[in-house]
Tab-separated table of C-alpha atoms in Angstrom:
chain	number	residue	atom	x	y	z
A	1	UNK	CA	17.417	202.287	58.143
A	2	UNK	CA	17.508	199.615	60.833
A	3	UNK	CA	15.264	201.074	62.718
A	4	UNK	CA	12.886	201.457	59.942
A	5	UNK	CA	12.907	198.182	58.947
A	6	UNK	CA	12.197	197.127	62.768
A	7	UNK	CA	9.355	199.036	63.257
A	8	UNK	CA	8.138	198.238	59.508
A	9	UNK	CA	8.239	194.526	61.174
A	10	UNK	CA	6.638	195.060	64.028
A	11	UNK	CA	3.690	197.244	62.474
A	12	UNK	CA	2.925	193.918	60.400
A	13	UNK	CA	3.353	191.226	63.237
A	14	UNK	CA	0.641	193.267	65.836
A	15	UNK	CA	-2.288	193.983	62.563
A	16	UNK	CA	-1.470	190.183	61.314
A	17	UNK	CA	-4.708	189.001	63.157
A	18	UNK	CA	-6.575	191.849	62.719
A	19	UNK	CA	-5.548	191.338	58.763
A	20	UNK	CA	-6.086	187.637	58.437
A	21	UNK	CA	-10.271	187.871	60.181
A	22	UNK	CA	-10.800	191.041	57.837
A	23	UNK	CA	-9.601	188.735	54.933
A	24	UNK	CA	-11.945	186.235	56.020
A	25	UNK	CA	-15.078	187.167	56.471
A	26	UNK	CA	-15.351	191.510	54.819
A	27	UNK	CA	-16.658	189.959	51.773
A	28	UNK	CA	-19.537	188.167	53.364
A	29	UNK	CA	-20.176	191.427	56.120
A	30	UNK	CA	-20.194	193.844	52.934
A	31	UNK	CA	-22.470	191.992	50.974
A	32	UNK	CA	-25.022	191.780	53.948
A	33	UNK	CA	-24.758	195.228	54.535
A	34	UNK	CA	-24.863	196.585	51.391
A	35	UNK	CA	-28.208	194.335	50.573
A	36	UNK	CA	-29.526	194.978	53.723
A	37	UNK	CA	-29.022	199.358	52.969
A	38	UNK	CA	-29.797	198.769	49.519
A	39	UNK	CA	-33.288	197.010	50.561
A	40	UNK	CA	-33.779	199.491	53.563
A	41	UNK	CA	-33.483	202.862	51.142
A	42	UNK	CA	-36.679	201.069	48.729
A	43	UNK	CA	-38.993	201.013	52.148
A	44	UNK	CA	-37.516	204.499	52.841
A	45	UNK	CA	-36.129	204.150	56.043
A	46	UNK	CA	-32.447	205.428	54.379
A	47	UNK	CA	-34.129	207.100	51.165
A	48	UNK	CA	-36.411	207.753	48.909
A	49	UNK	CA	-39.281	204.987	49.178
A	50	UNK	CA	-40.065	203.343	45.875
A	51	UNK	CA	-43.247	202.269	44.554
A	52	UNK	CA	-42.043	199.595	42.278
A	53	UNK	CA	-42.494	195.871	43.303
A	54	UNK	CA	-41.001	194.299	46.090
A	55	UNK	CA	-39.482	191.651	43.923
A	56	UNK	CA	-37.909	194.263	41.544
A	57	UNK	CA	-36.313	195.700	45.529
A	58	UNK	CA	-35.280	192.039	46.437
A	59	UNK	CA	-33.851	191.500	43.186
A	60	UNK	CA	-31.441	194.767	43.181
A	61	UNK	CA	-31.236	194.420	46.892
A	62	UNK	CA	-29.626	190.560	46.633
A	63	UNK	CA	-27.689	191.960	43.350
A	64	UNK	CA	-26.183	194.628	45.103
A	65	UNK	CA	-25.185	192.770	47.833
A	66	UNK	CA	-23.634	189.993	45.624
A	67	UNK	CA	-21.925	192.263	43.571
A	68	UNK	CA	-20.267	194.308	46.940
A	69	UNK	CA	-18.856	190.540	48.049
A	70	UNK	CA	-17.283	189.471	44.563
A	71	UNK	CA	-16.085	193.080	43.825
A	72	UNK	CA	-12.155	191.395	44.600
A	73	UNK	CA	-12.437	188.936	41.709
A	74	UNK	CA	-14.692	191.022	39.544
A	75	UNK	CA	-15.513	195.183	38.964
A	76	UNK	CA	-18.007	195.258	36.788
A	77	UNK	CA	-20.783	193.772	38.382
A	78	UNK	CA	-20.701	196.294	41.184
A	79	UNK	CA	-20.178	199.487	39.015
A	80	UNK	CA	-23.453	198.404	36.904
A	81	UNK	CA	-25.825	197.198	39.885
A	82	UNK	CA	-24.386	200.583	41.614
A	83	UNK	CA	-25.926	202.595	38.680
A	84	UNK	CA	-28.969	200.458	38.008
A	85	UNK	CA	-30.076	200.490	41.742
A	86	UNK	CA	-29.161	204.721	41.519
A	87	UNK	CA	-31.586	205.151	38.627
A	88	UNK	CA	-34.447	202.731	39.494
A	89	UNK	CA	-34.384	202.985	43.166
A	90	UNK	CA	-32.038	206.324	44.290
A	91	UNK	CA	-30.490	203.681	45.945
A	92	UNK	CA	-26.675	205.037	46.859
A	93	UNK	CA	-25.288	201.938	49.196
A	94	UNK	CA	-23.959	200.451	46.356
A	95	UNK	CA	-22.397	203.548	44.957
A	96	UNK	CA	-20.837	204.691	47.706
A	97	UNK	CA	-18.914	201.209	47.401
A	98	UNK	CA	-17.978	201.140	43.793
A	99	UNK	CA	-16.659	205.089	44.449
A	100	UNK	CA	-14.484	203.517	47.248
A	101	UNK	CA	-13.114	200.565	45.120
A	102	UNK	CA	-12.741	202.537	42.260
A	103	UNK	CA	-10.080	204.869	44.109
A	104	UNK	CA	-8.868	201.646	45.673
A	105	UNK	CA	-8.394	199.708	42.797
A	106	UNK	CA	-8.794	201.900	38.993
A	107	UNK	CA	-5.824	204.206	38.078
A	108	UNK	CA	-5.172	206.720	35.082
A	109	UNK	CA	-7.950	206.470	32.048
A	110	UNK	CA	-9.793	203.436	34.328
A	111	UNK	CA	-10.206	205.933	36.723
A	112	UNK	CA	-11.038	208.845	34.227
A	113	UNK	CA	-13.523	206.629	32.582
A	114	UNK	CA	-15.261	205.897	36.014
A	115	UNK	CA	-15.815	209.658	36.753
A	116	UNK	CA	-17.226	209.927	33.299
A	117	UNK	CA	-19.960	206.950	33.770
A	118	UNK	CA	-21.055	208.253	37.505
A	119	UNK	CA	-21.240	211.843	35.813
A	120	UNK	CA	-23.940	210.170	33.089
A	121	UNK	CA	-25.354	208.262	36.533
A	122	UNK	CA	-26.146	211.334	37.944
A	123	UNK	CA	-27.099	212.815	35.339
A	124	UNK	CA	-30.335	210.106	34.368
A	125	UNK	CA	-30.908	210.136	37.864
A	126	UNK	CA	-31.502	213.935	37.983
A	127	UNK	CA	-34.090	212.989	34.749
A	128	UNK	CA	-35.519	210.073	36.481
A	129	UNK	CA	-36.200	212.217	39.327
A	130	UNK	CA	-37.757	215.076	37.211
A	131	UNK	CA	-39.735	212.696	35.222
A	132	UNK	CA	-40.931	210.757	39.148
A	133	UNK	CA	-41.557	213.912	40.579
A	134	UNK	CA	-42.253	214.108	44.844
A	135	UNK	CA	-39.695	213.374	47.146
A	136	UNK	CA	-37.879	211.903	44.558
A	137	UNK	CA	-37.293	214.840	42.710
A	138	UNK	CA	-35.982	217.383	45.359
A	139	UNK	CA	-33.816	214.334	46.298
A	140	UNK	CA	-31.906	213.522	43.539
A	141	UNK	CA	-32.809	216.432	40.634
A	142	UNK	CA	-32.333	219.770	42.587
A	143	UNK	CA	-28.919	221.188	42.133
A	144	UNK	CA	-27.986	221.691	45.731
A	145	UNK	CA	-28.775	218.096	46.561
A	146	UNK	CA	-27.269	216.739	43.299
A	147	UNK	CA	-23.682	218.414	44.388
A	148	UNK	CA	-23.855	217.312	48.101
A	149	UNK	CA	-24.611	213.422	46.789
A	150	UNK	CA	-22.048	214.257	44.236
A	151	UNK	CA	-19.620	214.948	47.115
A	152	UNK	CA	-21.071	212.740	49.822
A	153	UNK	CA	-21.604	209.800	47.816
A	154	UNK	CA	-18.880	209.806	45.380
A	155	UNK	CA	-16.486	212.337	46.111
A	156	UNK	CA	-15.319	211.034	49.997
A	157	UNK	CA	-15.358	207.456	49.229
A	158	UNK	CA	-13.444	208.002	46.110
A	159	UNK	CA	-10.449	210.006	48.301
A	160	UNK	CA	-10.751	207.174	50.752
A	161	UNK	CA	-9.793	204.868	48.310
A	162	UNK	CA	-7.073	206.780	47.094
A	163	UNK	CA	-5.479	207.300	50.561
A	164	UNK	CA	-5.611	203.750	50.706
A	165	UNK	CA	-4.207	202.686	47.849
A	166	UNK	CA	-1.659	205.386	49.096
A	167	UNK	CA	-0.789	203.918	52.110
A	168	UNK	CA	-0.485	200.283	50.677
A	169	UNK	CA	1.980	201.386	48.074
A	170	UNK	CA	3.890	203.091	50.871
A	171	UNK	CA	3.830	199.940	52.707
A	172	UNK	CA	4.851	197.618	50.355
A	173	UNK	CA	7.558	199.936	49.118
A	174	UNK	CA	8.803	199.954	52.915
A	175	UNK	CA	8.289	196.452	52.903
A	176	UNK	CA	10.800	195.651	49.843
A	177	UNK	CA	13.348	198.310	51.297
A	178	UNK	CA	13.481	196.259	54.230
A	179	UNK	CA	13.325	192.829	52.170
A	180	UNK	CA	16.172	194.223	50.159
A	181	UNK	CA	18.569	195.487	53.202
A	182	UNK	CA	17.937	192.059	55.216
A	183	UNK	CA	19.229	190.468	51.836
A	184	UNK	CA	22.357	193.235	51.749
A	185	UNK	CA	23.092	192.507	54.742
A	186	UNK	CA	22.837	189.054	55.195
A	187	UNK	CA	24.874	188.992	51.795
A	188	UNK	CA	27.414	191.719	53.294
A	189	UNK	CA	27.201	188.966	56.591
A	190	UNK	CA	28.150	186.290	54.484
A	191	UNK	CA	31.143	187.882	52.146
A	192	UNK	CA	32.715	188.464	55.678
A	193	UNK	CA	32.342	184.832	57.187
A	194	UNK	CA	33.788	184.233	53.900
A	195	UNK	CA	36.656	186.580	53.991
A	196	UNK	CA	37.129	185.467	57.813
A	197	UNK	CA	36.928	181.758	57.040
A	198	UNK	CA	39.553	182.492	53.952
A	199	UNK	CA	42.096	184.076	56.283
A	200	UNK	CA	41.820	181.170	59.225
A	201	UNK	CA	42.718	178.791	56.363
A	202	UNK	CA	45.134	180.545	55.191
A	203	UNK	CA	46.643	180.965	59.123
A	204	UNK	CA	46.719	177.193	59.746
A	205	UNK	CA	47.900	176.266	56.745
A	206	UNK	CA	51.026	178.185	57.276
A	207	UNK	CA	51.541	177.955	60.654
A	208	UNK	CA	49.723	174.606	62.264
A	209	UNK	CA	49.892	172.437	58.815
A	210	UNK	CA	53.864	173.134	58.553
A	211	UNK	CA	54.982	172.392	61.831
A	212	UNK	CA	52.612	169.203	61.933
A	213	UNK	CA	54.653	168.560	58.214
A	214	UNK	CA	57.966	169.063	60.399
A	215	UNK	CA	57.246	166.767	63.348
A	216	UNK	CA	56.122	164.090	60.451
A	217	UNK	CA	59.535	164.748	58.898
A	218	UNK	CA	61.552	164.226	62.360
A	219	UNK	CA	59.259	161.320	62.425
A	220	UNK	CA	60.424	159.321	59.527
A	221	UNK	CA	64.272	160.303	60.002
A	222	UNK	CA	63.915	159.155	63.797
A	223	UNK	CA	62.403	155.660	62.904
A	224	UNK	CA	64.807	154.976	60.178
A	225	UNK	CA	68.029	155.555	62.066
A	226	UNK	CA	67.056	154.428	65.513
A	227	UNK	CA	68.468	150.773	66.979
A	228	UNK	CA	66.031	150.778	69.694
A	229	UNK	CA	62.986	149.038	68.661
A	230	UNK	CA	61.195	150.887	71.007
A	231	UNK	CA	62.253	154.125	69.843
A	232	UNK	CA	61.182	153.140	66.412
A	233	UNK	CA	58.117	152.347	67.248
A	234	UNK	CA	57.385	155.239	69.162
A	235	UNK	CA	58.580	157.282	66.078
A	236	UNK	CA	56.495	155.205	63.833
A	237	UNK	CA	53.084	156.121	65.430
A	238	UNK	CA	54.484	159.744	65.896
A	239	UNK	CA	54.676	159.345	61.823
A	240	UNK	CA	51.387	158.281	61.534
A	241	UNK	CA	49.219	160.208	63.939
A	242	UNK	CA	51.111	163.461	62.295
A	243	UNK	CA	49.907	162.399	58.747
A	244	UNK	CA	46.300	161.380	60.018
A	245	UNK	CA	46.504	165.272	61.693
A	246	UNK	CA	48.171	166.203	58.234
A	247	UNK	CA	44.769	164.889	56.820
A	248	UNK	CA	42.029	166.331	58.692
A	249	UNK	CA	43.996	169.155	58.532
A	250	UNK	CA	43.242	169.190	54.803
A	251	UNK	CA	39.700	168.136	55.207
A	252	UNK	CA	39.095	171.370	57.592
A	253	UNK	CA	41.172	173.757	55.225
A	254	UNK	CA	39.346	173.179	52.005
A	255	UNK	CA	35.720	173.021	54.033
A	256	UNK	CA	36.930	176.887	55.452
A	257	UNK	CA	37.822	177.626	51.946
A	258	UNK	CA	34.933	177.106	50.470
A	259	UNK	CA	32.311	179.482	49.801
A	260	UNK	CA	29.072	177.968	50.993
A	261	UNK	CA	29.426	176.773	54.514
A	262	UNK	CA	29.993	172.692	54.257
A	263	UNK	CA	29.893	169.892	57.106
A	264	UNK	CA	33.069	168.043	57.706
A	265	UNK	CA	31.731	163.892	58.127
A	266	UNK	CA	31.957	163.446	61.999
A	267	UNK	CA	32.482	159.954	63.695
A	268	UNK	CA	29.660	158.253	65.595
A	269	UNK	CA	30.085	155.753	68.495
A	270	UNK	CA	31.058	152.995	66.056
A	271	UNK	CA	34.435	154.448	65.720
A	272	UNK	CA	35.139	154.813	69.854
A	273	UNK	CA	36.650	151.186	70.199
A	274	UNK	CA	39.457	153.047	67.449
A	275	UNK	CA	39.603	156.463	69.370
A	276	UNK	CA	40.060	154.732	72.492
A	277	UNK	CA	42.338	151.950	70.681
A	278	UNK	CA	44.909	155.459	69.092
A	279	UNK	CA	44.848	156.363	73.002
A	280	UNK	CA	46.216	153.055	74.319
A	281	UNK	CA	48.624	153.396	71.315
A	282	UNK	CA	49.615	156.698	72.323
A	283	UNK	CA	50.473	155.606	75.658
A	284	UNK	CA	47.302	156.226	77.670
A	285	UNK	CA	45.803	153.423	80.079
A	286	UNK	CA	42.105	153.499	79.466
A	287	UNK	CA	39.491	151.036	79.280
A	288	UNK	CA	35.629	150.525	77.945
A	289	UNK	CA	33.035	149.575	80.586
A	290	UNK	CA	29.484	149.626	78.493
A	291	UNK	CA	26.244	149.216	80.941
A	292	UNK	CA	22.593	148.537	79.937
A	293	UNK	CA	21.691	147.449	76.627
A	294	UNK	CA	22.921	148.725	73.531
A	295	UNK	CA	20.381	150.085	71.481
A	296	UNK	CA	20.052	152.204	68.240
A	297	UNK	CA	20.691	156.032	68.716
A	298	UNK	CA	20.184	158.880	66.618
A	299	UNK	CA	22.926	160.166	64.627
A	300	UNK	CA	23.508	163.423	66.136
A	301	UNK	CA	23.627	161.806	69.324
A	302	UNK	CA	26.287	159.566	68.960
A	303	UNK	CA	28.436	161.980	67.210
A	304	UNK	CA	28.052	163.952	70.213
A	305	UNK	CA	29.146	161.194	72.578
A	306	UNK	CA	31.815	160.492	70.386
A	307	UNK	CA	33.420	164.161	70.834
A	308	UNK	CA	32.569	163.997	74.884
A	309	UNK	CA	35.058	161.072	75.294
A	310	UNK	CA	37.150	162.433	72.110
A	311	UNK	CA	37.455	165.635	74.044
A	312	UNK	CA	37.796	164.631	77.615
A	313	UNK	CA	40.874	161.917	76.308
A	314	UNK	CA	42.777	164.866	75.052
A	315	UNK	CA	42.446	166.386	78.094
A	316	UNK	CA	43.638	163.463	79.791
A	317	UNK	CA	46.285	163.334	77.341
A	318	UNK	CA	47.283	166.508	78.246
A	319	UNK	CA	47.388	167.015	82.013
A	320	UNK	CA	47.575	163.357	83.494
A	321	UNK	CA	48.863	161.224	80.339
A	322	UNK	CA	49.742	158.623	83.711
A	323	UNK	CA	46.679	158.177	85.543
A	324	UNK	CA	44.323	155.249	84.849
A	325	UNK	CA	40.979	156.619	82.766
A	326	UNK	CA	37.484	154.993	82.347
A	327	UNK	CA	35.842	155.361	79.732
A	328	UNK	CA	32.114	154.589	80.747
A	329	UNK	CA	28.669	154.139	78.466
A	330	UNK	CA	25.294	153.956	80.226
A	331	UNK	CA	22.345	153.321	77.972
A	332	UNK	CA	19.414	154.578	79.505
A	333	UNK	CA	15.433	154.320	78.660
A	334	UNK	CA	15.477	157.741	77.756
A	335	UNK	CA	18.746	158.454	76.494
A	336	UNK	CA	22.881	158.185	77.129
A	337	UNK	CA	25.039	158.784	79.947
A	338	UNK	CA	29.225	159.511	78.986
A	339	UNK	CA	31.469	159.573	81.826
A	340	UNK	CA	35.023	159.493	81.075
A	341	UNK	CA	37.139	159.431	84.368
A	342	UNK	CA	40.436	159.493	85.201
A	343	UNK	CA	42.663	158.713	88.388
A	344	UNK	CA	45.362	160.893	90.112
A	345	UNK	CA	48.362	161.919	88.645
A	346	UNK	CA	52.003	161.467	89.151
A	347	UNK	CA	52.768	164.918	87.701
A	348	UNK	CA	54.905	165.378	84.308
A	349	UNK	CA	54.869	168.167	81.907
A	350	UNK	CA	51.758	169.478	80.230
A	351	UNK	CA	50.490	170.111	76.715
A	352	UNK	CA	49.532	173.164	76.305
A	353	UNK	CA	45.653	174.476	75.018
A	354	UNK	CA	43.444	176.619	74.460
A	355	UNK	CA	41.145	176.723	77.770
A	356	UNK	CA	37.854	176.329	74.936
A	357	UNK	CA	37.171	172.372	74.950
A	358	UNK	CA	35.024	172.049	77.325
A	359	UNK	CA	33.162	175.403	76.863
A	360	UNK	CA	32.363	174.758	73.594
A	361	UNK	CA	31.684	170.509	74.073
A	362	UNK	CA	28.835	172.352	76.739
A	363	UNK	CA	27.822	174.121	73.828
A	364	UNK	CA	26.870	171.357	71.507
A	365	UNK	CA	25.513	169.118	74.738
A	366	UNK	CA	22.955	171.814	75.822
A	367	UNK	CA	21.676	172.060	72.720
A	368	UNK	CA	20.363	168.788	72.407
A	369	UNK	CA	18.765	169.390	75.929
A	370	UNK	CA	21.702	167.351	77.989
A	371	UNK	CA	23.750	168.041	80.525
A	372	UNK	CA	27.626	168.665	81.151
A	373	UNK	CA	29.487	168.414	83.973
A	374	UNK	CA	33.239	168.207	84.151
A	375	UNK	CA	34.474	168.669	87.782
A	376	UNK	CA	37.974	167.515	89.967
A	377	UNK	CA	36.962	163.858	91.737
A	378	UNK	CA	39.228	162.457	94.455
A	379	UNK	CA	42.455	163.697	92.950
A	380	UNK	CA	41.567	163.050	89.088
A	381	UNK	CA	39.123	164.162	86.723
A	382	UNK	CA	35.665	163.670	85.633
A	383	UNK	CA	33.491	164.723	83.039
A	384	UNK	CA	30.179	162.902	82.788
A	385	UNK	CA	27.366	164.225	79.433
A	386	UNK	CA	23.552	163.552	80.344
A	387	UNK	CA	22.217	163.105	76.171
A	388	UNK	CA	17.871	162.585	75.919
A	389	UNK	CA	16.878	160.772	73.622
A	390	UNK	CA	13.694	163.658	73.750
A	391	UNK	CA	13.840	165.902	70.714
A	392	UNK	CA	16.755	164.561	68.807
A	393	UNK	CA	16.834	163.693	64.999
């Protein structure tokens, strides 16, 4: 079925062209062609010359061709110039047409009736021709040519237009099996983000959300029972960073619960002097240095400068909560420069994680055209995020 669908796809994208210039400009080449034949068979250079006026030739001649070009907005016009320009002229450019648009476009007693009519055409034309006499007559009033014109004239065209019609109803039944298994399976793709997103919810809540709940706990006890004052301090902003976590924690939970894919608010680089201010608190020496002027940035860029330094403080936190770190903003003409550097480290134990920070913070740079690097400098760490300006909303 896949495969079907591709190659459905692909059949559609390589004729779109050829489609789009037929749509443009058939109506206008069919009606000069079909004038032009229609015209051509009254001087007898494709038929039967007629000896009427050559106004009563320009007439049917302009008529036929007008008729051929409207025949997508309106029949009629076509199926009666077709037999007028048969009887008076043995004209059959006009005919052959309506045979082909009839098969194309008239089904069950519409297409009955049609067979009826160019039965009665033929049949005045085989009386015209009697009553004419010459060339006209063994043209259009013997038997033998009556049944060749019959089956040259109307019979092929006619099957053309069936076969058409055919292979457009094929097409566009291909084309809504494919419509409808893209929209199975993108609705098949989303019931299992959904089920996925349900059980990752349902995994942090009971694992992540109730040790966070227990460290809060511990928390509280520790800062009402210490005597140290530093000790209940420290406690004190153990109790509050684990309720903050407690919160987003929340925030992400019912977003991955619910069923239509939501955006959790992000922070900008208003809220940096705070992240970097929770840092100090926490213990971290790390200071601001801003160069060039500030100027007004898009949204999506400062939230991603806010989860460069976010991410590269956590880091710090992590494996050299000692050293000295720089946080460093460089406003550029055409964009932002992040560098967040820290200093050598004493040693100490390490927080554990996850290895995916900076993978997926390179993620989210690159597409917004920057640059990432995060590299070992003189005994510390840095990680500096080239963000353009070029491209970003």
């Amino acid at each position: 079925m896949a495969s079907t669908t591709v190659t459905v796809r692909r059949a559609l994208q390589r004729y779109a062209p050829v489609r789009l210039a037929v749509r443009r400009y058939a109506s206008l080449l069919l009606a000069v062609v079909v004038g032009g034949a229609v015209w051509a068979s009254a001087a007898g250079d494709l038929g039967v010359r007629s000896p009427l006026p050559g106004v009563v030739t320009l007439v049917l001649a302009v008529a036929s061709g007008w008729a051929s070009g409207a025949v997508r907005t309106r029949r009629w016009p076509l199926f009666l110039v077709a037999a007028v320009g048969w009887l008076v002229l043995a004209a059959a450019a006009a005919g052959v047409v309506a045979s082909y648009q009839a098969g194309v476009r008239l089904r069950g007693r519409r297409l009955a009736g049609y067979l009826v009519g160019v039965a009665v055409v033929l049949g005045g034309g085989v009386v015209v021709g009697q009553q004419v006499g010459g060339v006209r007559r063994i043209t259009t009033a013997t038997t033998g040519n009556v049944l060749l014109l019959a089956v040259c004239l109307v019979g092929l065209p006619l099957l053309f237009g069936l076969w058409i019609r055919a292979r457009r109803d094929t097409l566009a039944a291909l084309r809504d099996r494919a419509e409808r298994l893209e929209r199975e399976r993108e609705a098949h793709a989303d019931r299992v983000r959904a089920e996925e997103r349900t059980r990752i919810a349902r995994e942090m809540h009971d694992v992540v959300a109730h040790r966070v709940s227990l460290m809060v706990v511990h928390a509280g006890a520790l800062e009402v029972t210490a005597a140290n004052p530093a000790t209940v301090e420290t406690a004190a902003l153990i109790r509050t960073t684990g309720r903050a976590a407690l919160t987003d924690l929340r925030e992400v939970l019912g977003v991955l619960r619910q069923a239509e894919a939501a955006v959790l608010p992000e922070r900008g680089l208003d809220a940096l002097d705070e992240l970097i201010g929770e840092s100090r608190a926490a213990g971290l020496r790390v200071s601001r240095e801003d160069e060039g002027a500030p100027t007004a940035l898009p949204a999506t860029l400062g939230r991603t400068a806010y989860r460069v330094v976010r991410e590269a403080l956590t880091n710090v936190r992590k494996h050299a909560a000692d050293a000295e770190t720089v946080v460093r903003l460089r406003f550029l003409p055409d964009g932002l420069e992040v560098v967040v550097r820290n200093g050598p480290s004493a040693g100490g134990p390490e927080l554990p994680g996850a290895g995916q920070g900076l993978l997926g913070l390179r993620e989210r740079v690159e597409l917004l055209g920057g640059r990432l690097d995060a590299t070992p400098v003189d005994g510390g760490f840095l990680v500096r995020a080239l963000l353009p300006l070029v491209g970003v909303a």
